[in-house]
Amino acid sequence: DGLNIKKSSEALIFWEKTVNVGYEDRNFQEATQKEESFTLLNLNVQSITNKRDLLSEFLLQEIVAIACITEHWLAAGNTNTFNLRGYEVARCYTRTNSTHAGVMILTAVGTTFEPVDMIEKLSVDRHIEMCLAKSLAPENAINLDESKRIFNDVPVVGSGAMMLFEVTEEEIIAEVSRMKPRTSRDIYGFSVILLKRIITTIVPPLCVLVN
């Protein structure tokens, strides 16, 4: 009966992974090995308001830097109830019209990550469920370029996985901005197209976190 049960569309689907990434400089000028680690959590939740206590209990048992929650069906005015012990609501937004779904980002108190503001408008306008956060400290950045302190947590719809990308805020916003607005019924197609654009025009994923 916990947060890790996946039985049907009414159950929670979650990915939790501590990422240890070691890789070489993509320029191959020097085979520089770097390794960083952090833990992120992606939750796709039905009726999150009924699972607040479960979420709080689960987070207390884990060491999670950021929890990105999508499809939470939560009114913006109720987000203060999710300032759980040790966590705070860093960003929350829902649709401005009759369509469903939204995104809520919980960050551990004292975290060095913060949400990227522009994604809220792009996500609502284009009906895409995406959490984007940036590192505020070089030691937490999983990259070789000091200017690219971004990780993009994008669930791969229907595949039970999500991808982690080394991109800048400007790059991801530019790609989303070029795409035409779609209706909520096109969320699946929009997500697939966006992932393909990121992979082919910006950079391949650093890693794929498989459920």
mmCIF file of C-alpha atoms in Angstrom:
data_model
loop_
_atom_site.group_PDB
_atom_site.id
_atom_site.type_symbol
_atom_site.label_atom_id
_atom_site.label_comp_id
_atom_site.label_asym_id
_atom_site.label_seq_id
_atom_site.Cartn_x
_atom_site.Cartn_y
_atom_site.Cartn_z
ATOM 1 C CA ASP A 1 0.000 0.000 0.000
ATOM 2 C CA GLY A 2 2.995 2.303 -0.288
ATOM 3 C CA LEU A 3 4.182 4.656 -2.960
ATOM 4 C CA ASN A 4 6.068 1.946 -4.811
ATOM 5 C CA ILE A 5 3.042 -0.129 -5.781
ATOM 6 C CA LYS A 6 2.252 -0.101 -9.501
ATOM 7 C CA LYS A 7 -0.928 -2.049 -10.282
ATOM 8 C CA SER A 8 -3.100 0.100 -12.516
ATOM 9 C CA SER A 9 -3.655 3.629 -13.763
ATOM 10 C CA GLU A 10 -4.954 4.480 -10.301
ATOM 11 C CA ALA A 11 -1.698 3.453 -8.650
ATOM 12 C CA LEU A 12 1.443 5.497 -8.415
ATOM 13 C CA ILE A 13 4.121 5.023 -11.024
ATOM 14 C CA PHE A 14 7.501 6.100 -9.791
ATOM 15 C CA TRP A 15 11.154 6.106 -10.684
ATOM 16 C CA GLU A 16 13.750 6.607 -7.975
ATOM 17 C CA LYS A 17 17.408 6.387 -8.807
ATOM 18 C CA THR A 18 20.676 7.475 -7.312
ATOM 19 C CA VAL A 19 22.667 8.513 -10.348
ATOM 20 C CA ASN A 20 26.400 7.935 -10.437
ATOM 21 C CA VAL A 21 27.633 9.217 -13.773
ATOM 22 C CA GLY A 22 31.192 8.701 -14.964
ATOM 23 C CA TYR A 23 32.102 9.783 -18.481
ATOM 24 C CA GLU A 24 34.759 11.291 -20.700
ATOM 25 C CA ASP A 25 34.996 14.803 -22.085
ATOM 26 C CA ARG A 26 32.887 14.794 -25.256
ATOM 27 C CA ASN A 27 35.529 16.901 -26.995
ATOM 28 C CA PHE A 28 37.972 14.035 -26.446
ATOM 29 C CA GLN A 29 40.770 16.568 -25.936
ATOM 30 C CA GLU A 30 41.379 14.967 -22.583
ATOM 31 C CA ALA A 31 39.868 11.766 -21.318
ATOM 32 C CA THR A 32 38.728 13.442 -18.121
ATOM 33 C CA GLN A 33 36.724 11.199 -15.845
ATOM 34 C CA LYS A 34 34.159 12.818 -13.577
ATOM 35 C CA GLU A 35 31.665 11.260 -11.253
ATOM 36 C CA GLU A 36 28.849 12.967 -9.380
ATOM 37 C CA SER A 37 25.832 11.590 -7.621
ATOM 38 C CA PHE A 38 22.424 12.738 -6.469
ATOM 39 C CA THR A 39 19.011 11.206 -6.065
ATOM 40 C CA LEU A 40 15.908 12.347 -7.905
ATOM 41 C CA LEU A 41 12.379 11.056 -7.782
ATOM 42 C CA ASN A 42 9.739 11.219 -10.486
ATOM 43 C CA LEU A 43 6.152 10.510 -9.487
ATOM 44 C CA ASN A 44 3.188 10.175 -11.804
ATOM 45 C CA VAL A 45 0.323 10.334 -9.358
ATOM 46 C CA GLN A 46 -3.431 9.978 -9.499
ATOM 47 C CA SER A 47 -5.218 11.843 -6.686
ATOM 48 C CA ILE A 48 -2.118 13.029 -4.844
ATOM 49 C CA THR A 49 -4.217 14.783 -2.194
ATOM 50 C CA ASN A 50 -5.274 11.366 -0.885
ATOM 51 C CA LYS A 51 -1.668 10.209 -0.664
ATOM 52 C CA ARG A 52 -0.032 13.112 1.169
ATOM 53 C CA ASP A 53 0.802 11.070 4.284
ATOM 54 C CA LEU A 54 2.235 8.241 2.181
ATOM 55 C CA LEU A 55 4.369 10.708 0.267
ATOM 56 C CA SER A 56 5.650 12.280 3.482
ATOM 57 C CA GLU A 57 6.486 8.872 4.957
ATOM 58 C CA PHE A 58 8.243 7.773 1.778
ATOM 59 C CA LEU A 59 10.371 10.918 1.504
ATOM 60 C CA LEU A 60 11.431 10.597 5.141
ATOM 61 C CA GLN A 61 12.835 7.153 4.355
ATOM 62 C CA GLU A 62 14.762 8.271 1.286
ATOM 63 C CA ILE A 63 17.472 10.834 0.559
ATOM 64 C CA VAL A 64 15.935 12.630 -2.409
ATOM 65 C CA ALA A 65 17.205 16.005 -3.608
ATOM 66 C CA ILE A 66 14.240 16.729 -5.879
ATOM 67 C CA ALA A 67 10.827 15.101 -6.230
ATOM 68 C CA CYS A 68 9.078 15.964 -9.509
ATOM 69 C CA ILE A 69 5.387 15.123 -9.405
ATOM 70 C CA THR A 70 3.220 15.131 -12.527
ATOM 71 C CA GLU A 71 -0.521 14.690 -13.032
ATOM 72 C CA HIS A 72 -1.178 15.566 -9.441
ATOM 73 C CA TRP A 73 -4.680 17.012 -9.879
ATOM 74 C CA LEU A 74 -3.908 19.557 -7.192
ATOM 75 C CA ALA A 75 -5.391 23.035 -6.999
ATOM 76 C CA ALA A 76 -2.705 25.705 -6.742
ATOM 77 C CA GLY A 77 -4.253 27.071 -3.557
ATOM 78 C CA ASN A 78 -3.623 23.806 -1.704
ATOM 79 C CA THR A 79 0.090 23.474 -2.399
ATOM 80 C CA ASN A 80 1.090 24.705 1.064
ATOM 81 C CA THR A 81 -0.126 21.385 2.463
ATOM 82 C CA PHE A 82 2.775 19.716 0.652
ATOM 83 C CA ASN A 83 5.481 21.636 2.485
ATOM 84 C CA LEU A 84 6.343 18.354 4.152
ATOM 85 C CA ARG A 85 8.942 17.929 6.863
ATOM 86 C CA GLY A 86 12.344 18.446 5.269
ATOM 87 C CA TYR A 87 10.817 19.490 1.923
ATOM 88 C CA GLU A 88 9.199 22.543 0.433
ATOM 89 C CA VAL A 89 7.142 23.212 -2.680
ATOM 90 C CA ALA A 90 9.575 24.912 -5.031
ATOM 91 C CA ARG A 91 7.120 25.188 -7.904
ATOM 92 C CA CYS A 92 3.559 24.103 -8.633
ATOM 93 C CA TYR A 93 1.295 24.842 -11.553
ATOM 94 C CA THR A 94 -1.868 23.429 -13.041
ATOM 95 C CA ARG A 95 -3.680 24.005 -16.302
ATOM 96 C CA THR A 96 -5.390 27.342 -16.766
ATOM 97 C CA ASN A 97 -8.271 25.747 -18.652
ATOM 98 C CA SER A 98 -10.366 22.608 -18.350
ATOM 99 C CA THR A 99 -7.587 20.183 -19.258
ATOM 100 C CA HIS A 100 -6.105 17.947 -16.612
ATOM 101 C CA ALA A 101 -2.654 17.477 -15.114
ATOM 102 C CA GLY A 102 0.097 19.657 -13.804
ATOM 103 C CA VAL A 103 3.510 19.613 -12.177
ATOM 104 C CA MET A 104 4.686 20.068 -8.611
ATOM 105 C CA ILE A 105 8.371 20.135 -7.667
ATOM 106 C CA LEU A 106 9.375 19.389 -4.078
ATOM 107 C CA THR A 107 12.950 20.180 -3.089
ATOM 108 C CA ALA A 108 14.795 19.142 0.036
ATOM 109 C CA VAL A 109 15.401 22.038 2.415
ATOM 110 C CA GLY A 110 18.853 23.437 1.720
ATOM 111 C CA THR A 111 19.062 21.903 -1.753
ATOM 112 C CA THR A 112 21.280 23.535 -4.364
ATOM 113 C CA PHE A 113 18.762 22.960 -7.154
ATOM 114 C CA GLU A 114 15.923 25.222 -8.219
ATOM 115 C CA PRO A 115 13.168 24.996 -10.851
ATOM 116 C CA VAL A 116 13.438 26.851 -14.143
ATOM 117 C CA ASP A 117 10.617 29.405 -14.217
ATOM 118 C CA MET A 118 10.085 29.567 -17.983
ATOM 119 C CA ILE A 119 9.103 25.905 -18.176
ATOM 120 C CA GLU A 120 5.859 26.676 -16.328
ATOM 121 C CA LYS A 121 4.537 28.878 -19.117
ATOM 122 C CA LEU A 122 5.799 26.627 -21.896
ATOM 123 C CA SER A 123 4.368 23.533 -20.255
ATOM 124 C CA VAL A 124 0.946 25.047 -19.683
ATOM 125 C CA ASP A 125 0.737 26.611 -23.144
ATOM 126 C CA ARG A 126 1.774 23.410 -24.880
ATOM 127 C CA HIS A 127 0.252 20.851 -22.524
ATOM 128 C CA ILE A 128 3.492 19.068 -21.782
ATOM 129 C CA GLU A 129 4.319 17.613 -18.403
ATOM 130 C CA MET A 130 7.983 18.354 -17.832
ATOM 131 C CA CYS A 131 10.080 19.259 -14.825
ATOM 132 C CA LEU A 132 13.271 21.217 -15.399
ATOM 133 C CA ALA A 133 15.689 22.184 -12.670
ATOM 134 C CA LYS A 134 19.128 23.729 -12.561
ATOM 135 C CA SER A 135 22.004 23.248 -10.175
ATOM 136 C CA LEU A 136 23.184 26.281 -8.248
ATOM 137 C CA ALA A 137 26.474 24.703 -7.217
ATOM 138 C CA PRO A 138 29.214 23.408 -9.553
ATOM 139 C CA GLU A 139 29.831 20.375 -7.371
ATOM 140 C CA ASN A 140 26.295 19.164 -8.053
ATOM 141 C CA ALA A 141 26.406 19.619 -11.805
ATOM 142 C CA ILE A 142 26.683 16.449 -13.837
ATOM 143 C CA ASN A 143 28.575 17.894 -16.764
ATOM 144 C CA LEU A 144 31.915 19.178 -17.961
ATOM 145 C CA ASP A 145 30.777 22.615 -19.066
ATOM 146 C CA GLU A 146 30.383 25.118 -16.215
ATOM 147 C CA SER A 147 27.619 26.904 -18.154
ATOM 148 C CA LYS A 148 25.480 23.769 -18.485
ATOM 149 C CA ARG A 149 24.192 23.249 -14.981
ATOM 150 C CA ILE A 150 20.875 21.810 -16.051
ATOM 151 C CA PHE A 151 19.376 18.389 -15.759
ATOM 152 C CA ASN A 152 16.175 17.702 -17.596
ATOM 153 C CA ASP A 153 13.946 15.109 -15.989
ATOM 154 C CA VAL A 154 11.684 14.002 -18.845
ATOM 155 C CA PRO A 155 9.591 10.852 -18.389
ATOM 156 C CA VAL A 156 9.552 8.730 -21.547
ATOM 157 C CA VAL A 157 5.822 8.223 -21.920
ATOM 158 C CA GLY A 158 4.782 4.579 -21.873
ATOM 159 C CA SER A 159 8.302 3.168 -21.551
ATOM 160 C CA GLY A 160 8.823 3.087 -17.795
ATOM 161 C CA ALA A 161 11.967 5.187 -18.031
ATOM 162 C CA MET A 162 13.165 8.756 -17.948
ATOM 163 C CA MET A 163 16.174 10.495 -19.457
ATOM 164 C CA LEU A 164 18.769 12.812 -17.981
ATOM 165 C CA PHE A 165 20.256 15.445 -20.308
ATOM 166 C CA GLU A 166 23.171 17.854 -20.173
ATOM 167 C CA VAL A 167 21.607 20.997 -21.625
ATOM 168 C CA THR A 168 21.373 24.693 -20.927
ATOM 169 C CA GLU A 169 18.193 26.487 -19.966
ATOM 170 C CA GLU A 170 18.332 28.429 -23.229
ATOM 171 C CA GLU A 171 18.665 25.275 -25.342
ATOM 172 C CA ILE A 172 15.694 23.460 -23.890
ATOM 173 C CA ILE A 173 13.464 26.544 -23.927
ATOM 174 C CA ALA A 174 14.390 27.210 -27.554
ATOM 175 C CA GLU A 175 13.430 23.678 -28.586
ATOM 176 C CA VAL A 176 10.084 23.762 -26.783
ATOM 177 C CA SER A 177 9.318 27.256 -28.102
ATOM 178 C CA ARG A 178 9.747 26.104 -31.707
ATOM 179 C CA MET A 179 7.049 23.501 -31.306
ATOM 180 C CA LYS A 180 3.445 24.294 -32.077
ATOM 181 C CA PRO A 181 0.938 24.325 -29.191
ATOM 182 C CA ARG A 182 -1.083 21.126 -28.957
ATOM 183 C CA THR A 183 -4.175 19.973 -27.145
ATOM 184 C CA SER A 184 -4.100 17.803 -24.051
ATOM 185 C CA ARG A 185 -4.955 14.797 -26.227
ATOM 186 C CA ASP A 186 -1.598 15.205 -27.946
ATOM 187 C CA ILE A 187 0.548 15.043 -24.793
ATOM 188 C CA TYR A 188 1.996 11.662 -25.791
ATOM 189 C CA GLY A 189 2.944 12.778 -29.298
ATOM 190 C CA PHE A 190 4.321 16.093 -28.068
ATOM 191 C CA SER A 191 6.552 14.391 -25.506
ATOM 192 C CA VAL A 192 7.942 11.942 -28.058
ATOM 193 C CA ILE A 193 8.678 14.714 -30.572
ATOM 194 C CA LEU A 194 10.371 16.843 -27.918
ATOM 195 C CA LEU A 195 12.594 13.968 -26.808
ATOM 196 C CA LYS A 196 13.622 13.289 -30.406
ATOM 197 C CA ARG A 197 14.433 16.965 -30.955
ATOM 198 C CA ILE A 198 16.551 17.155 -27.810
ATOM 199 C CA ILE A 199 18.465 13.993 -28.704
ATOM 200 C CA THR A 200 19.050 14.854 -32.364
ATOM 201 C CA THR A 201 19.624 18.611 -32.215
ATOM 202 C CA ILE A 202 21.199 19.217 -28.806
ATOM 203 C CA VAL A 203 22.816 16.241 -27.127
ATOM 204 C CA PRO A 204 22.172 12.556 -26.415
ATOM 205 C CA PRO A 205 21.094 11.719 -22.867
ATOM 206 C CA LEU A 206 23.721 11.238 -20.194
ATOM 207 C CA CYS A 207 21.780 8.228 -19.028
ATOM 208 C CA VAL A 208 18.386 6.572 -19.138
ATOM 209 C CA LEU A 209 16.841 5.685 -15.799
ATOM 210 C CA VAL A 210 14.839 2.509 -16.318
ATOM 211 C CA ASN A 211 11.943 1.653 -14.069
#
